[in-house]
Coordinates of C-alpha atoms in Angstrom, one line a residue:
X225 CA 0.0 0.0 0.0
X226 CA 2.9 2.4 0.8
X227 CA 4.4 1.7 -2.6
X228 CA 1.1 2.7 -4.2
X229 CA 1.0 5.9 -2.3
X230 CA 4.6 6.7 -3.3
X231 CA 3.7 6.0 -6.9
X232 CA 0.7 8.3 -6.7
X233 CA 2.7 11.0 -5.1
X234 CA 5.3 10.8 -7.8
X235 CA 2.7 11.0 -10.5
X236 CA 1.1 14.0 -8.9
X237 CA 4.4 15.7 -8.6
X238 CA 5.2 15.1 -12.3
X239 CA 1.8 16.5 -13.3
X240 CA 2.3 19.8 -11.5
X241 CA 6.0 20.1 -12.2
X242 CA 7.1 23.2 -14.2
X243 CA 10.0 23.8 -16.6
X244 CA 11.7 27.2 -15.9
X245 CA 13.7 28.6 -18.8
X246 CA 16.7 30.8 -18.0
X247 CA 18.5 32.6 -20.9
X248 CA 22.3 32.6 -20.6
X249 CA 24.3 35.3 -22.3
X250 CA 21.3 36.7 -24.3
X251 CA 22.3 40.3 -24.8
X252 CA 25.2 40.5 -22.3
X253 CA 26.8 38.8 -19.3
X254 CA 23.5 38.0 -17.7
X255 CA 21.1 35.2 -16.6
X256 CA 17.5 36.0 -17.4
X257 CA 15.8 35.7 -15.0
X258 CA 18.5 35.9 -12.4
X259 CA 16.3 35.4 -9.3
X260 CA 13.3 33.1 -9.2
X261 CA 11.5 30.5 -7.1
X262 CA 11.2 26.8 -8.0
X263 CA 9.5 23.9 -6.2
X264 CA 10.6 20.3 -5.8
X265 CA 10.0 18.4 -8.9
X266 CA 10.5 21.4 -11.2
X267 CA 13.2 21.6 -13.8
X268 CA 15.4 24.6 -14.6
X269 CA 16.6 24.7 -18.3
X270 CA 19.5 27.0 -19.0
X271 CA 19.5 28.1 -22.6
X272 CA 22.8 29.3 -24.0
X273 CA 22.9 32.1 -26.6
X274 CA 25.8 33.2 -28.7
X275 CA 25.8 36.9 -28.1
X276 CA 28.9 37.1 -25.8
X277 CA 31.0 34.0 -26.4
X278 CA 30.9 30.8 -24.3
X279 CA 29.4 30.5 -20.9
X280 CA 28.8 28.0 -18.1
X281 CA 26.5 27.4 -15.1
X282 CA 28.1 26.6 -11.8
X283 CA 26.7 26.1 -8.4
X284 CA 28.3 28.3 -5.7
X285 CA 27.4 29.8 -2.4
X286 CA 26.5 33.2 -1.1
X287 CA 29.4 33.3 1.4
X288 CA 32.1 32.5 -1.3
X289 CA 31.0 34.1 -4.5
X290 CA 32.5 32.9 -7.8
X291 CA 33.8 29.7 -6.2
X292 CA 32.3 26.2 -7.0
X293 CA 30.4 24.4 -4.3
X294 CA 31.3 20.8 -3.4
X295 CA 29.3 18.2 -5.3
X296 CA 27.4 21.0 -7.1
X297 CA 26.1 21.0 -10.7
X298 CA 28.4 22.3 -13.5
X299 CA 27.5 22.5 -17.1
X300 CA 30.9 22.9 -18.5
X301 CA 31.8 25.6 -21.0
X302 CA 29.1 25.7 -23.7
X303 CA 29.1 27.7 -26.9
X304 CA 25.5 28.9 -27.5
X305 CA 23.8 29.9 -30.7
X306 CA 21.2 32.3 -31.9
X307 CA 18.3 29.9 -31.3
X308 CA 19.4 29.1 -27.7
X309 CA 18.8 25.4 -28.1
X310 CA 22.0 24.4 -26.5
X311 CA 20.8 23.7 -23.0
X312 CA 21.7 22.4 -19.6
X313 CA 18.8 21.2 -17.4
X314 CA 18.8 20.5 -13.7
X315 CA 16.1 19.0 -11.5
X316 CA 15.0 20.8 -8.3
X317 CA 15.1 18.4 -5.4
X318 CA 15.1 21.0 -2.6
X319 CA 13.7 24.5 -2.0
X320 CA 17.0 25.6 -0.3
X321 CA 18.7 28.6 -2.0
X322 CA 21.0 27.7 -4.9
X323 CA 23.4 30.4 -6.0
X324 CA 24.9 30.0 -9.5
X325 CA 27.3 31.9 -11.7
X326 CA 29.3 31.7 -14.9
X327 CA 32.9 30.5 -14.3
X328 CA 34.3 31.6 -17.7
X329 CA 37.0 34.2 -17.4
X330 CA 35.9 37.2 -15.3
X331 CA 32.2 36.8 -16.1
X332 CA 31.2 36.2 -12.5
X333 CA 33.1 39.2 -11.1
X334 CA 31.4 41.2 -13.9
X335 CA 28.0 40.3 -12.4
X336 CA 27.0 37.2 -14.3
X337 CA 25.3 35.3 -11.5
X338 CA 21.8 34.2 -10.3
X339 CA 19.9 32.5 -7.5
X340 CA 17.1 29.9 -7.2
X341 CA 14.8 30.3 -4.2
X342 CA 16.5 33.5 -2.8
X343 CA 16.4 33.7 1.0
X344 CA 15.2 36.7 2.8
X345 CA 17.9 39.2 3.6
X346 CA 20.2 37.9 0.8
X347 CA 19.8 39.3 -2.7
X348 CA 21.4 38.8 -6.0
X349 CA 22.6 42.4 -5.8
X350 CA 24.5 41.6 -2.6
X351 CA 26.1 38.6 -4.3
X352 CA 27.2 40.7 -7.2
X353 CA 28.7 43.4 -5.0
X354 CA 30.8 40.8 -3.1
X355 CA 31.8 39.1 -6.5
X356 CA 33.4 42.3 -7.7
X357 CA 36.2 41.9 -5.0
X358 CA 37.1 38.4 -6.2
X359 CA 40.5 38.4 -7.7
X360 CA 40.9 34.7 -8.3
X361 CA 38.4 31.9 -8.7
X362 CA 38.8 28.2 -8.4
X363 CA 38.0 26.2 -11.6
X364 CA 35.0 23.9 -11.2
X365 CA 35.3 20.1 -11.2
X366 CA 33.9 17.6 -13.6
X367 CA 30.7 18.3 -15.6
X368 CA 27.6 16.9 -13.9
X369 CA 24.4 17.4 -12.0
X370 CA 22.3 18.1 -15.1
X371 CA 21.6 17.1 -18.7
X372 CA 23.2 18.7 -21.7
X373 CA 21.4 18.9 -25.0
X374 CA 22.1 20.5 -28.3
X375 CA 19.0 21.0 -30.4
X376 CA 20.8 21.2 -33.8
X377 CA 22.2 17.6 -33.5
X378 CA 18.9 15.8 -32.9
X379 CA 19.3 12.9 -30.4
X380 CA 23.0 13.6 -29.9
X381 CA 24.0 10.1 -30.9
X382 CA 26.9 9.7 -33.3
X383 CA 25.9 9.1 -36.9
X384 CA 26.4 5.5 -38.0
X385 CA 28.4 5.0 -41.2
X386 CA 27.0 2.2 -43.4
X387 CA 29.3 1.3 -46.3
X388 CA 27.6 1.7 -49.6
X389 CA 27.2 -1.5 -51.5
X390 CA 29.2 -2.1 -54.6
X391 CA 27.7 -1.0 -57.9
X392 CA 25.8 -3.8 -59.4
X393 CA 27.0 -5.3 -62.6
X394 CA 24.3 -5.3 -65.2
X395 CA 23.2 -8.5 -66.7
X396 CA 22.0 -8.9 -70.2
X397 CA 19.7 -11.4 -72.0
X398 CA 20.3 -11.8 -75.6
X399 CA 17.5 -12.9 -77.9
X400 CA 18.5 -13.9 -81.4
X401 CA 16.1 -13.3 -84.2
X402 CA 17.2 -15.4 -87.3
X403 CA 16.3 -13.8 -90.6
X404 CA 17.4 -15.9 -93.6
X405 CA 18.3 -14.2 -96.8
X406 CA 19.3 -15.7 -100.1
X407 CA 22.4 -14.9 -102.2
X408 CA 24.3 -16.6 -105.0
X409 CA 28.0 -17.2 -105.5
X410 CA 29.7 -18.2 -108.7
X411 CA 32.2 -21.1 -108.2
X412 CA 33.8 -23.8 -110.2
X413 CA 35.6 -23.8 -113.5
X414 CA 32.4 -23.7 -115.4
X415 CA 31.2 -20.6 -113.5
X416 CA 28.3 -22.4 -112.0
X417 CA 26.1 -20.5 -109.6
X418 CA 25.7 -21.9 -106.1
X419 CA 23.0 -20.6 -103.7
X420 CA 24.3 -19.2 -100.5
X421 CA 22.2 -18.5 -97.3
X422 CA 23.0 -15.7 -94.9
X423 CA 21.7 -15.6 -91.4
X424 CA 21.4 -12.3 -89.5
X425 CA 21.3 -12.6 -85.7
X426 CA 20.1 -9.6 -83.7
X427 CA 20.9 -9.4 -80.0
X428 CA 18.9 -7.3 -77.5
X429 CA 20.3 -6.6 -74.0
X430 CA 18.3 -6.0 -70.9
X431 CA 20.1 -4.8 -67.8
X432 CA 18.8 -6.3 -64.6
X433 CA 21.2 -4.7 -62.1
X434 CA 21.3 -7.8 -60.0
X435 CA 25.1 -8.0 -60.0
X436 CA 25.3 -11.3 -61.9
X437 CA 25.5 -11.9 -65.6
X438 CA 23.5 -14.4 -67.6
X439 CA 23.0 -14.8 -71.3
X440 CA 20.8 -16.9 -73.4
X441 CA 20.7 -17.0 -77.1
X442 CA 19.9 -19.4 -79.9
X443 CA 20.3 -19.0 -83.6
X444 CA 19.8 -21.7 -86.3
X445 CA 23.1 -22.4 -87.9
X446 CA 25.0 -19.7 -86.0
X447 CA 26.9 -19.1 -82.8
X448 CA 25.1 -17.2 -80.1
X449 CA 26.6 -13.8 -79.5
X450 CA 28.1 -13.0 -76.1
X451 CA 26.1 -11.2 -73.5
X452 CA 25.5 -7.6 -74.4
X453 CA 26.6 -7.9 -78.1
X454 CA 24.3 -5.5 -80.0
X455 CA 24.1 -7.0 -83.5
X456 CA 26.2 -9.4 -85.5
X457 CA 25.9 -10.9 -89.0
X458 CA 27.4 -14.3 -89.6
X459 CA 27.2 -15.7 -93.2
X460 CA 27.0 -19.5 -93.5
X461 CA 27.4 -21.3 -96.8
X462 CA 24.7 -23.8 -97.3
X463 CA 26.4 -25.5 -100.2
X464 CA 29.7 -25.0 -101.9
X465 CA 29.5 -27.9 -104.4
X466 CA 31.3 -27.5 -107.7
X467 CA 29.3 -29.1 -110.4
X468 CA 30.5 -29.5 -114.1
X469 CA 29.2 -27.0 -116.5
X470 CA 28.4 -27.5 -120.3
X471 CA 32.1 -27.2 -121.2
X472 CA 33.0 -30.1 -119.0
X473 CA 30.4 -32.3 -120.5
X474 CA 31.6 -31.6 -124.1
X475 CA 35.1 -32.4 -123.1
X476 CA 34.0 -35.9 -121.9
X477 CA 32.1 -36.5 -125.2
X478 CA 35.1 -35.5 -127.3
X479 CA 37.4 -37.7 -125.3
X480 CA 35.1 -40.7 -125.7
X481 CA 34.9 -40.0 -129.5
X482 CA 38.6 -39.9 -129.8
X483 CA 38.9 -43.3 -128.0
X484 CA 36.2 -44.9 -130.2
X485 CA 38.0 -43.6 -133.3
X486 CA 41.2 -45.1 -132.2
X487 CA 39.6 -48.5 -131.6
X488 CA 37.9 -48.5 -135.0
X489 CA 41.3 -47.7 -136.7
X490 CA 43.0 -50.6 -134.9
X491 CA 40.3 -53.0 -135.9
X492 CA 40.5 -52.0 -139.5

């Protein structure tokens, strides 16, 4: 039952919590506002602007101005921008007074300080008056006590580098269209005419971008062209037979006649 009450109390606190924005270095060495109240559960968001260089937010004390408090919050040195979306946010867990200042160079002694939940009898003007006499200030410790965010980098995570894949090698599919055409060639001693067939193979390529190459092609009486070959013409001779013409036939007849004449002369 106690755990349920604690949960309900936490939810109620979250519902009524406020976010208090404080402008850092917007128009001078100032915090705006520099004195305000905050209740437990609230958040104070320091927005850094770029008007007067880099700044910081450091927890101090009224008795020792411009000196860091032990185990206090410290934003580190932050370079702001015109939008003021470089921020440092702290959660308020107590209503006790919290004096803060800028630890960069002599900004604190120049009056760049503020207070959360100022007590009665101690004002920010009194703190500034005492800070003017500070000749040396102790550097703050490690960054902590709050959340740093930069609005121009999104989530703040480092961008991942994914190597780009290698460029795909196009593949081509060759389709051969066989178009026969007729021609004639004169061969042989007799000048006979022999028919000749010519086959034209046309290849068409289609890139697929899949990174692998494949080719298919068929052509009757021809060799398939390689993948990606535009057009090739390959003549093939259907017949190259040399046949005897009329002159050859008359030579045979005359030879036979001479032989027969010789035989007749011998028999006589």
